[in-house]
Coordinates of C-alpha atoms in Angstrom, one line a residue:
X184 CA -85.5 243.8 19.8
X185 CA -82.1 244.5 21.4
X186 CA -81.5 246.8 24.2
X187 CA -79.6 249.3 22.0
X188 CA -82.4 249.2 19.4
X189 CA -85.0 249.9 22.1
X190 CA -82.9 252.8 23.4
X191 CA -82.7 254.2 20.0
X192 CA -86.4 253.9 19.3
X193 CA -87.2 255.5 22.7
X194 CA -84.9 258.4 21.9
X195 CA -86.4 258.9 18.5
X196 CA -90.0 258.8 19.9
X197 CA -89.1 261.4 22.6
X198 CA -87.5 263.8 20.0
X199 CA -90.5 263.6 17.8
X200 CA -92.7 264.3 20.8
X201 CA -90.6 267.3 21.7
X202 CA -90.6 268.5 18.0
X203 CA -94.4 268.3 17.9
X204 CA -94.9 270.3 21.0
X205 CA -92.4 273.0 19.9
X206 CA -93.9 273.3 16.5
X207 CA -97.5 273.4 18.0
X208 CA -96.4 276.2 20.2
X209 CA -94.4 278.2 17.7
X210 CA -96.6 277.3 14.6
X211 CA -93.5 277.1 12.5
X212 CA -94.9 275.6 9.3
X213 CA -91.8 275.9 7.2
X214 CA -89.9 273.7 9.5
X215 CA -92.6 271.1 9.5
X216 CA -92.7 270.8 5.7
X217 CA -88.9 269.9 5.9
X218 CA -89.6 266.8 8.1
X219 CA -89.8 263.4 6.6
X220 CA -93.2 262.6 5.2
X221 CA -94.0 259.9 7.8
X222 CA -93.5 262.4 10.6
X223 CA -95.5 265.0 8.9
X224 CA -98.4 262.4 8.4
X225 CA -97.9 261.5 12.3
X226 CA -98.4 265.2 13.1
X227 CA -101.4 265.5 10.9
X228 CA -102.9 262.5 12.7
X229 CA -102.3 264.0 16.1
X230 CA -103.9 267.3 15.0
X231 CA -106.9 265.3 13.6
X232 CA -107.3 263.5 17.0
X233 CA -107.3 266.8 18.8
X234 CA -109.9 268.1 16.6
X235 CA -112.1 265.0 16.9
X236 CA -111.9 264.9 20.7
X237 CA -112.3 268.6 21.2
X238 CA -115.5 268.8 23.5
X239 CA -116.2 272.3 22.3
X240 CA -116.1 271.3 18.6
X241 CA -114.3 274.4 17.7
X242 CA -111.1 272.9 16.4
X243 CA -110.8 272.6 12.6
X244 CA -109.1 269.7 10.9
X245 CA -105.7 270.2 9.3
X246 CA -106.1 271.0 5.6
X247 CA -103.4 268.4 4.7
X248 CA -105.7 265.7 6.1
X249 CA -108.6 266.8 3.9
X250 CA -106.4 267.2 0.7
X251 CA -105.2 263.6 1.0
X252 CA -108.9 262.2 1.3
X253 CA -109.2 261.9 -2.4
X254 CA -105.9 260.0 -2.9
X255 CA -106.7 257.7 0.0
X256 CA -110.5 257.2 -0.2
X257 CA -110.8 257.3 -4.0
X258 CA -111.8 259.7 -6.7
X259 CA -115.5 259.6 -5.7
X260 CA -114.9 261.0 -2.1
X261 CA -113.5 264.5 -1.5
X262 CA -114.0 265.6 2.1
X263 CA -114.0 269.3 3.3
X264 CA -114.1 271.4 6.4
X265 CA -117.9 272.0 6.0
X266 CA -118.4 268.3 6.0
X267 CA -116.6 267.8 9.1
X268 CA -118.4 270.7 10.9
X269 CA -121.8 269.2 9.9
X270 CA -121.1 265.7 11.1
X271 CA -119.2 266.9 14.2
X272 CA -122.3 268.8 15.4
X273 CA -124.5 265.7 14.9
X274 CA -122.1 263.1 16.6
X275 CA -120.9 262.7 20.1
X276 CA -118.7 260.1 21.8
X277 CA -121.7 257.5 22.1
X278 CA -122.8 257.8 18.5
X279 CA -119.2 257.8 17.2
X280 CA -118.8 254.5 19.1
X281 CA -122.1 253.1 17.7
X282 CA -120.7 253.9 14.2
X283 CA -117.4 252.3 14.8
X284 CA -119.2 249.2 16.1
X285 CA -121.4 249.2 12.9
X286 CA -118.3 249.5 10.7
X287 CA -116.6 246.6 12.6
X288 CA -119.5 244.3 12.2
X289 CA -120.3 245.2 8.5
X290 CA -118.7 242.8 6.1
X291 CA -119.1 245.1 3.1
X292 CA -116.4 247.5 4.6
X293 CA -113.9 244.7 3.9
X294 CA -114.7 245.0 0.2
X295 CA -114.6 248.8 -0.1
X296 CA -115.6 252.0 1.8
X297 CA -117.8 253.0 -1.1
X298 CA -119.9 249.8 -0.8
X299 CA -120.3 250.3 3.0
X300 CA -121.5 254.0 2.4
X301 CA -124.1 252.8 -0.2
X302 CA -125.3 250.1 2.1
X303 CA -125.8 252.5 4.9
X304 CA -128.4 254.4 2.8
X305 CA -130.2 251.4 1.6
X306 CA -130.2 249.5 5.0
X307 CA -131.4 252.5 7.0
X308 CA -134.5 252.8 4.7
X309 CA -135.4 249.1 4.2
X310 CA -134.4 247.4 7.5
X311 CA -136.3 248.4 10.6
X312 CA -133.9 246.5 12.8
X313 CA -130.9 248.4 11.3
X314 CA -130.4 250.5 14.3
X315 CA -131.1 248.0 17.1
X316 CA -127.5 247.9 18.2
X317 CA -126.8 251.5 17.3
X318 CA -129.7 253.4 18.9
X319 CA -127.8 256.8 18.9
X320 CA -127.6 256.7 15.2
X321 CA -131.3 256.6 14.7
X322 CA -131.7 260.4 14.9
X323 CA -128.9 261.4 12.8
X324 CA -129.4 262.1 9.1
X325 CA -128.1 259.4 6.9
X326 CA -125.9 261.8 4.8
X327 CA -124.1 263.0 8.2
X328 CA -123.6 259.2 9.1
X329 CA -122.0 258.6 5.8
X330 CA -119.7 261.6 6.0
X331 CA -118.7 260.6 9.6
X332 CA -117.9 257.1 8.4
X333 CA -115.6 258.5 5.6
X334 CA -113.8 260.7 8.2
X335 CA -113.2 257.8 10.6
X336 CA -112.1 255.5 7.8
X337 CA -109.6 258.1 6.7
X338 CA -108.4 258.8 10.2
X339 CA -107.8 254.9 10.6
X340 CA -105.6 255.0 7.4
X341 CA -103.5 257.7 8.9
X342 CA -103.3 255.9 12.3
X343 CA -102.3 252.8 10.4
X344 CA -99.4 254.7 8.8
X345 CA -98.2 256.4 12.0
X346 CA -98.2 253.5 14.6
X347 CA -94.6 252.7 14.0
X348 CA -93.5 256.0 15.3
X349 CA -95.5 255.6 18.6
X350 CA -94.4 253.8 21.8
X351 CA -97.6 252.1 22.8
X352 CA -96.0 250.5 25.9
X353 CA -95.9 253.9 27.7
X354 CA -98.3 254.6 30.3
X355 CA -100.6 257.7 30.4
X356 CA -98.7 260.9 31.0
X357 CA -95.3 259.7 29.9
X358 CA -95.5 260.9 26.2
X359 CA -97.8 263.4 24.6
X360 CA -98.1 261.7 21.3
X361 CA -98.7 258.3 22.9
X362 CA -101.5 259.9 25.1
X363 CA -103.2 261.2 22.0
X364 CA -103.2 257.7 20.4
X365 CA -104.5 256.2 23.7
X366 CA -107.4 258.7 23.6
X367 CA -108.4 257.5 20.0
X368 CA -108.4 253.7 20.7
X369 CA -112.1 253.4 20.6
X370 CA -112.0 254.9 17.1
X371 CA -109.6 252.4 15.6
X372 CA -111.3 249.7 13.4
X373 CA -111.1 246.3 15.0
X374 CA -109.6 244.8 11.8
X375 CA -106.6 246.9 11.9
X376 CA -105.9 246.1 15.6
X377 CA -106.5 242.4 15.0
X378 CA -104.1 242.3 11.9
X379 CA -101.3 243.9 13.9
X380 CA -102.0 241.9 17.0
X381 CA -102.1 238.6 15.2
X382 CA -98.8 239.2 13.4
X383 CA -97.2 239.5 16.9
X384 CA -98.9 236.4 18.2
X385 CA -97.5 234.4 15.3
X386 CA -94.1 235.8 15.8
X387 CA -94.1 234.8 19.6
X388 CA -95.7 231.4 19.3
X389 CA -93.9 228.4 20.6
X390 CA -93.3 225.3 18.4
X391 CA -95.8 222.6 18.2
X392 CA -95.1 219.9 20.8
X393 CA -96.3 216.3 20.1
X394 CA -95.8 215.3 23.8
X395 CA -99.0 215.7 25.7
X396 CA -99.1 217.8 28.8
X397 CA -101.0 215.4 30.9
X398 CA -102.6 217.2 33.9
X399 CA -104.0 214.9 36.6
X400 CA -107.2 216.1 38.3
X401 CA -108.6 214.7 41.6
X402 CA -112.4 215.6 41.2
X403 CA -113.2 213.8 44.5
X404 CA -110.7 215.9 46.4
X405 CA -111.8 219.1 44.8
X406 CA -115.5 218.5 45.6
X407 CA -115.2 217.1 49.2
X408 CA -113.0 219.3 51.4
X409 CA -114.1 222.7 49.8
X410 CA -112.4 224.7 52.7
X411 CA -109.0 223.8 51.5
X412 CA -108.0 225.9 48.5
X413 CA -105.2 223.5 47.7
X414 CA -107.8 220.8 46.8
X415 CA -109.5 223.1 44.1
X416 CA -109.2 222.3 40.4
X417 CA -107.5 225.7 40.0
X418 CA -104.8 224.9 42.4
X419 CA -104.2 221.4 41.0
X420 CA -103.8 222.9 37.5
X421 CA -101.6 225.8 38.9
X422 CA -99.3 223.3 40.8
X423 CA -98.6 221.3 37.7
X424 CA -98.4 224.0 35.1
X425 CA -97.3 227.4 36.5
X426 CA -93.5 226.8 36.3
X427 CA -93.7 226.3 32.5
X428 CA -96.8 228.0 31.6
X429 CA -95.0 230.9 29.9
X430 CA -93.8 228.3 27.3
X431 CA -96.8 225.8 27.2
X432 CA -99.4 228.5 26.9
X433 CA -97.7 229.8 23.8
X434 CA -97.7 226.5 21.9
X435 CA -99.3 226.1 18.6
X436 CA -101.1 222.9 19.9
X437 CA -104.8 223.2 19.6
X438 CA -105.3 221.8 23.1
X439 CA -102.9 223.1 25.8
X440 CA -103.1 220.1 28.2
X441 CA -104.9 216.8 28.4
X442 CA -106.9 216.4 31.5
X443 CA -106.9 213.0 33.1
X444 CA -109.5 212.7 36.0
X445 CA -108.0 210.3 38.6
X446 CA -110.1 207.1 39.0
X447 CA -112.0 207.7 35.8
X448 CA -111.1 205.6 32.8
X449 CA -111.5 208.1 29.9
X450 CA -109.5 209.6 27.1
X451 CA -109.4 213.3 26.7
X452 CA -110.6 214.2 23.1
X453 CA -111.3 217.8 24.2
X454 CA -114.3 217.3 26.4
X455 CA -112.4 216.7 29.7
X456 CA -110.1 219.6 28.8
X457 CA -113.0 222.0 28.4
X458 CA -114.5 220.5 31.6
X459 CA -111.3 221.1 33.6
X460 CA -111.2 224.7 32.3
X461 CA -114.8 225.4 33.3
X462 CA -114.1 224.1 36.9
X463 CA -111.0 226.2 37.1
X464 CA -112.9 229.2 36.2
X465 CA -115.7 228.4 38.8
X466 CA -112.8 228.2 41.4
X467 CA -111.3 231.6 40.4
X468 CA -114.7 233.3 40.9
X469 CA -115.4 231.8 44.3
X470 CA -114.5 232.2 48.0
X471 CA -112.6 228.7 47.8
X472 CA -109.5 230.7 46.8
X473 CA -108.1 233.8 48.5
X474 CA -107.6 235.6 45.3
X475 CA -111.0 237.2 44.5
X476 CA -114.1 238.4 46.5
X477 CA -117.6 239.3 45.3
X478 CA -117.7 243.2 44.8
X479 CA -119.4 245.3 47.5
X480 CA -122.4 245.9 45.2
X481 CA -122.8 242.1 44.9
X482 CA -122.5 241.7 48.7
X483 CA -125.1 244.4 49.5
X484 CA -127.2 243.7 46.4
X485 CA -127.3 247.2 45.2
X486 CA -126.1 249.1 42.1
X487 CA -124.4 247.7 39.0
X488 CA -122.1 244.8 38.4
X489 CA -123.4 242.6 41.4
X490 CA -122.1 239.4 39.7
X491 CA -118.6 240.8 39.4
X492 CA -115.6 239.6 41.4
X493 CA -112.6 241.9 42.4
X494 CA -109.2 241.1 43.5
X495 CA -109.0 240.4 47.2
X496 CA -107.7 243.1 49.4
X497 CA -104.3 242.9 51.2
X498 CA -102.9 245.3 53.8
X499 CA -101.3 248.3 51.9
X500 CA -98.4 248.4 54.4
X501 CA -97.5 244.7 53.8
X502 CA -96.3 242.7 50.8
X503 CA -98.7 240.3 49.2
X504 CA -97.6 236.8 50.1
X505 CA -95.5 235.1 47.4
X506 CA -97.9 232.2 46.9
X507 CA -100.7 234.7 45.9
X508 CA -98.4 236.6 43.7
X509 CA -97.6 233.4 41.8
X510 CA -101.2 232.5 41.5
X511 CA -102.2 235.9 40.2
X512 CA -99.6 235.6 37.7
X513 CA -101.0 232.2 36.6
X514 CA -104.4 233.7 36.3
X515 CA -102.8 236.3 33.8
X516 CA -101.3 233.3 31.8
X517 CA -104.7 231.6 31.7
X518 CA -106.0 235.0 30.2
X519 CA -103.1 234.9 27.7
X520 CA -103.9 231.3 26.8
X521 CA -107.6 232.2 26.2
X522 CA -106.6 235.0 23.8
X523 CA -104.2 232.8 21.9
X524 CA -106.5 229.7 21.7
X525 CA -109.9 231.4 21.9
X526 CA -110.6 229.0 24.7
X527 CA -112.8 231.6 26.5
X528 CA -112.9 231.8 30.3
X529 CA -116.3 231.9 32.2
X530 CA -115.2 234.6 34.6
X531 CA -116.8 237.9 35.6
X532 CA -114.7 240.9 36.4
X533 CA -115.4 244.6 36.4
X534 CA -114.2 246.9 33.7
X535 CA -111.6 248.5 36.0
X536 CA -109.6 245.2 36.0
X537 CA -109.4 245.2 32.2
X538 CA -108.5 248.9 32.1
X539 CA -105.7 248.5 34.6
X540 CA -104.3 245.6 32.5
X541 CA -104.0 248.0 29.7
X542 CA -102.4 250.7 32.0
X543 CA -105.4 252.9 31.8
X544 CA -106.3 255.2 34.6
X545 CA -109.1 254.0 36.9
X546 CA -111.7 256.6 37.7
X547 CA -113.9 257.3 40.6
X548 CA -116.8 256.1 38.3
X549 CA -115.1 252.7 38.0
X550 CA -114.9 252.3 41.7
X551 CA -118.5 253.4 42.2
X552 CA -119.6 250.8 39.6
X553 CA -118.5 248.0 42.0
X554 CA -119.2 250.0 45.2
X555 CA -122.0 252.4 45.0
X556 CA -121.6 253.7 48.4
X557 CA -117.7 254.1 48.3
X558 CA -117.6 257.8 48.3
X559 CA -121.0 258.7 49.8
X560 CA -119.8 260.1 53.2
X561 CA -117.0 262.3 51.9
X562 CA -119.0 263.5 48.9
X563 CA -122.0 264.5 51.0
X564 CA -119.7 266.2 53.6
X565 CA -118.0 268.2 50.9
X566 CA -121.3 269.3 49.5
X567 CA -122.6 270.3 53.0
X568 CA -119.3 272.3 53.8
X569 CA -119.7 274.2 50.4
X570 CA -123.2 275.1 51.2
X571 CA -122.5 276.2 54.8
X572 CA -119.5 278.3 53.5
X573 CA -122.1 280.3 51.5
X574 CA -123.6 281.5 54.9
X575 CA -120.2 282.3 56.5
X576 CA -121.2 280.3 59.5
X577 CA -118.2 278.5 61.2
X578 CA -120.5 277.3 63.9
X579 CA -122.4 275.2 61.4
X580 CA -119.3 273.6 60.0
X581 CA -118.0 272.7 63.5
X582 CA -121.5 271.2 64.3
X583 CA -121.4 269.2 61.1
X584 CA -118.0 267.8 62.0
X585 CA -119.0 267.0 65.5
X586 CA -122.2 265.2 64.5
X587 CA -121.1 263.4 61.4
X588 CA -117.2 263.0 61.5
X589 CA -116.6 262.5 65.2
X590 CA -116.3 258.8 64.9
X591 CA -114.1 258.8 61.8
X592 CA -110.3 258.6 61.8
X593 CA -107.6 258.6 59.2
X594 CA -108.5 255.0 58.1
X595 CA -110.6 253.5 55.4
X596 CA -113.0 250.6 55.1
X597 CA -111.6 248.6 52.1
X598 CA -113.6 246.7 49.5
X599 CA -113.3 243.6 51.5
X600 CA -114.7 245.3 54.6
X601 CA -111.2 245.4 56.4
X602 CA -110.1 248.7 57.9
X603 CA -106.6 250.0 57.1
X604 CA -104.8 253.3 58.2
X605 CA -104.4 255.8 55.5
X606 CA -101.4 257.3 57.2
X607 CA -99.1 256.1 60.1
X608 CA -101.1 256.0 63.3
X609 CA -104.2 257.1 61.3
X610 CA -106.5 255.1 63.6
X611 CA -105.8 257.6 66.4
X612 CA -106.0 260.7 64.4
X613 CA -109.5 262.3 64.3
X614 CA -110.9 264.1 61.2
X615 CA -111.2 267.9 61.7
X616 CA -112.1 270.8 59.4
X617 CA -108.4 271.6 59.1
X618 CA -107.3 268.1 57.9
X619 CA -110.6 267.1 56.2
X620 CA -109.4 268.0 52.7
X621 CA -106.2 265.9 53.2
X622 CA -108.3 263.0 54.5
X623 CA -110.4 263.1 51.3
X624 CA -107.3 263.1 49.1
X625 CA -105.9 260.1 51.0
X626 CA -109.2 258.3 51.0
X627 CA -109.6 258.6 47.3
X628 CA -106.1 257.7 46.5
X629 CA -106.5 254.5 48.4
X630 CA -109.6 253.5 46.7
X631 CA -108.3 254.3 43.2
X632 CA -105.2 252.2 43.9
X633 CA -106.6 249.5 46.0
X634 CA -106.2 246.7 43.4
X635 CA -103.0 247.9 41.7
X636 CA -100.6 245.4 43.0
X637 CA -102.9 242.4 42.5
X638 CA -103.8 243.5 38.9
X639 CA -100.0 244.2 38.2
X640 CA -99.2 240.4 39.0
X641 CA -102.1 239.3 36.6
X642 CA -100.5 241.7 34.1
X643 CA -97.2 240.1 34.4
X644 CA -98.6 236.7 33.8
X645 CA -100.6 238.0 30.7
X646 CA -97.6 239.6 29.2
X647 CA -95.5 236.4 29.6
X648 CA -98.0 234.7 27.0
X649 CA -99.1 237.7 25.0
X650 CA -96.9 240.5 23.6
X651 CA -98.0 243.6 25.2
X652 CA -97.2 246.1 22.4
X653 CA -100.2 245.9 20.2
X654 CA -102.5 244.6 22.9
X655 CA -102.5 248.3 24.1
X656 CA -104.5 249.3 21.0
X657 CA -107.4 247.3 22.4
X658 CA -110.1 248.9 24.6
X659 CA -110.8 247.4 28.0
X660 CA -114.1 246.0 26.8
X661 CA -112.4 244.5 23.7
X662 CA -109.7 242.8 26.0
X663 CA -112.6 241.4 28.1
X664 CA -114.1 239.9 25.0
X665 CA -110.7 238.4 23.8
X666 CA -110.5 236.6 27.2
X667 CA -114.2 235.8 28.1
X668 CA -116.0 235.9 24.6
X669 CA -118.9 238.1 23.8
X670 CA -121.6 238.2 26.5
X671 CA -124.4 237.3 24.1
X672 CA -127.9 236.3 25.5
X673 CA -129.0 233.1 24.0
X674 CA -132.7 233.9 23.3
X675 CA -133.5 230.5 22.0
X676 CA -132.2 228.9 25.2
X677 CA -134.3 231.3 27.2
X678 CA -137.4 230.4 25.2
X679 CA -136.9 226.7 25.8
X680 CA -136.7 227.2 29.6
X681 CA -139.6 229.7 30.0
X682 CA -142.7 228.6 31.8
X683 CA -146.0 230.2 31.0
X684 CA -148.9 230.8 33.4
X685 CA -152.8 231.4 32.9
X686 CA -154.1 231.1 29.5
X687 CA -150.8 231.7 27.8
X688 CA -148.4 229.3 26.0
X689 CA -145.5 229.6 23.6
X690 CA -147.8 229.9 20.6
X691 CA -150.0 232.7 22.0
X692 CA -149.8 235.8 19.7
X693 CA -148.7 238.0 22.5
X694 CA -145.9 235.7 23.5
X695 CA -144.7 235.3 19.9
X696 CA -144.6 239.1 19.6
X697 CA -142.8 239.4 22.9
X698 CA -140.0 237.1 21.6
X699 CA -139.8 239.0 18.3
X700 CA -139.4 242.2 20.0
X701 CA -136.8 240.9 22.5
X702 CA -134.8 239.1 19.9
X703 CA -134.9 241.6 17.0
X704 CA -135.4 245.0 18.5
X705 CA -133.3 244.8 21.8
X706 CA -129.6 245.2 21.7
X707 CA -127.4 243.0 23.9
X708 CA -127.2 245.7 26.7
X709 CA -131.0 246.0 26.7
X710 CA -131.4 242.2 26.9
X711 CA -129.1 242.1 29.9
X712 CA -131.1 244.9 31.7
X713 CA -134.4 243.1 30.9
X714 CA -133.1 240.0 32.6
X715 CA -131.7 241.6 35.8

């Protein structure tokens, strides 16, 4: 798209955003009816999103939305406000997501909505494992689930019609309408996202190249001197590929490069390529490179995500060295290649990295998910101060600061364990009751933005391979699965490698029942928790 076209589209989106806000405040329905039909449908969609995400559950659906249900869903389905109120009371964010997952995974929805609705009733009565991956739905009446599925399907049809009027490249807070669509991403059916995204992948694909990209790997060098990052398989691939990766990784070739292991007389028919990719991933999630470190929960062996790696931490007052910037970009390009070719990467990063790649806001909870103790001191101190204030005893507050905060300064222990100043000369500034609030603000801001620069370079690499526009429709979890594949537990592999003690063996009735329960009644998250 040319620069002038981009400017025109941005202006149009800004005007639509302004018109919506003005009409919402003034409630001028006569003017709204004079707008083009596509813009009217966009405003209807926004109002539906507002109603669906209203935590008080008091907002009604726009009548225009309900009136179109018959035309869009078919003569057998006519939704009304009472239907919405009923299912809205039964559903919350978790059960909505479970229903969307059910709709994404049920092939009958590809045939027709009516068939899917009928199957819901049949399956829930006859199949005991129907809810194994949708536990939150098990206590909701089937008629309410059916109505909710109809609403969500209708909403998806409206979203599909309105997407061309939304600038999905904008970050949170830049445009009201875009913000509403970002909120509804988890409600968008995967088939719609994939269709739009696949079209952009095809349009940005490079031509097939019959010339092989032969990449030479020295396995002996990679396995002997492990202290030198330039010996790693990752660095050997980076050195030979990174200057043209933005072209090579978009090619239509089934295999992006052919791996030649030095000193080994072999022809790469796919095996060496896959092996080299596995070794590269092993280097990325290791201390052999200076790019990532095991998260604090992993190093202290507490909390969640102990197997997750996070970007290494660099001084906030200094630029990240150029060589690391380029390597982060190359990792983003590997992400893009994995998405295009479905050559999944065996890497383990926390959800905050995938969220940031999609320009989503990182939350306190995201940080605590990789560092359980990250906010313990300031949270406890804030709580104690509030309790002391109830007694109006300033002496107790001064005592609290002299006992707990006397050793603290305006600095922070980063996720890597290094200490950095939060403000200039912060290491010489004590924490007092007067500046404690400001200290907490600086501390939280640092922890929330600690990985921004590193992930931005990864994002630059990703966007050089993958068109970012419709990528922003995906959730962080969906992006992770697009790069790494689905984290499925192989029960059969687990059975083959299980040893039994005492009088038990694989054919013992309790053991057979155990495997049936684990395989058929546990969802994937429960299987993961069982194995921790």
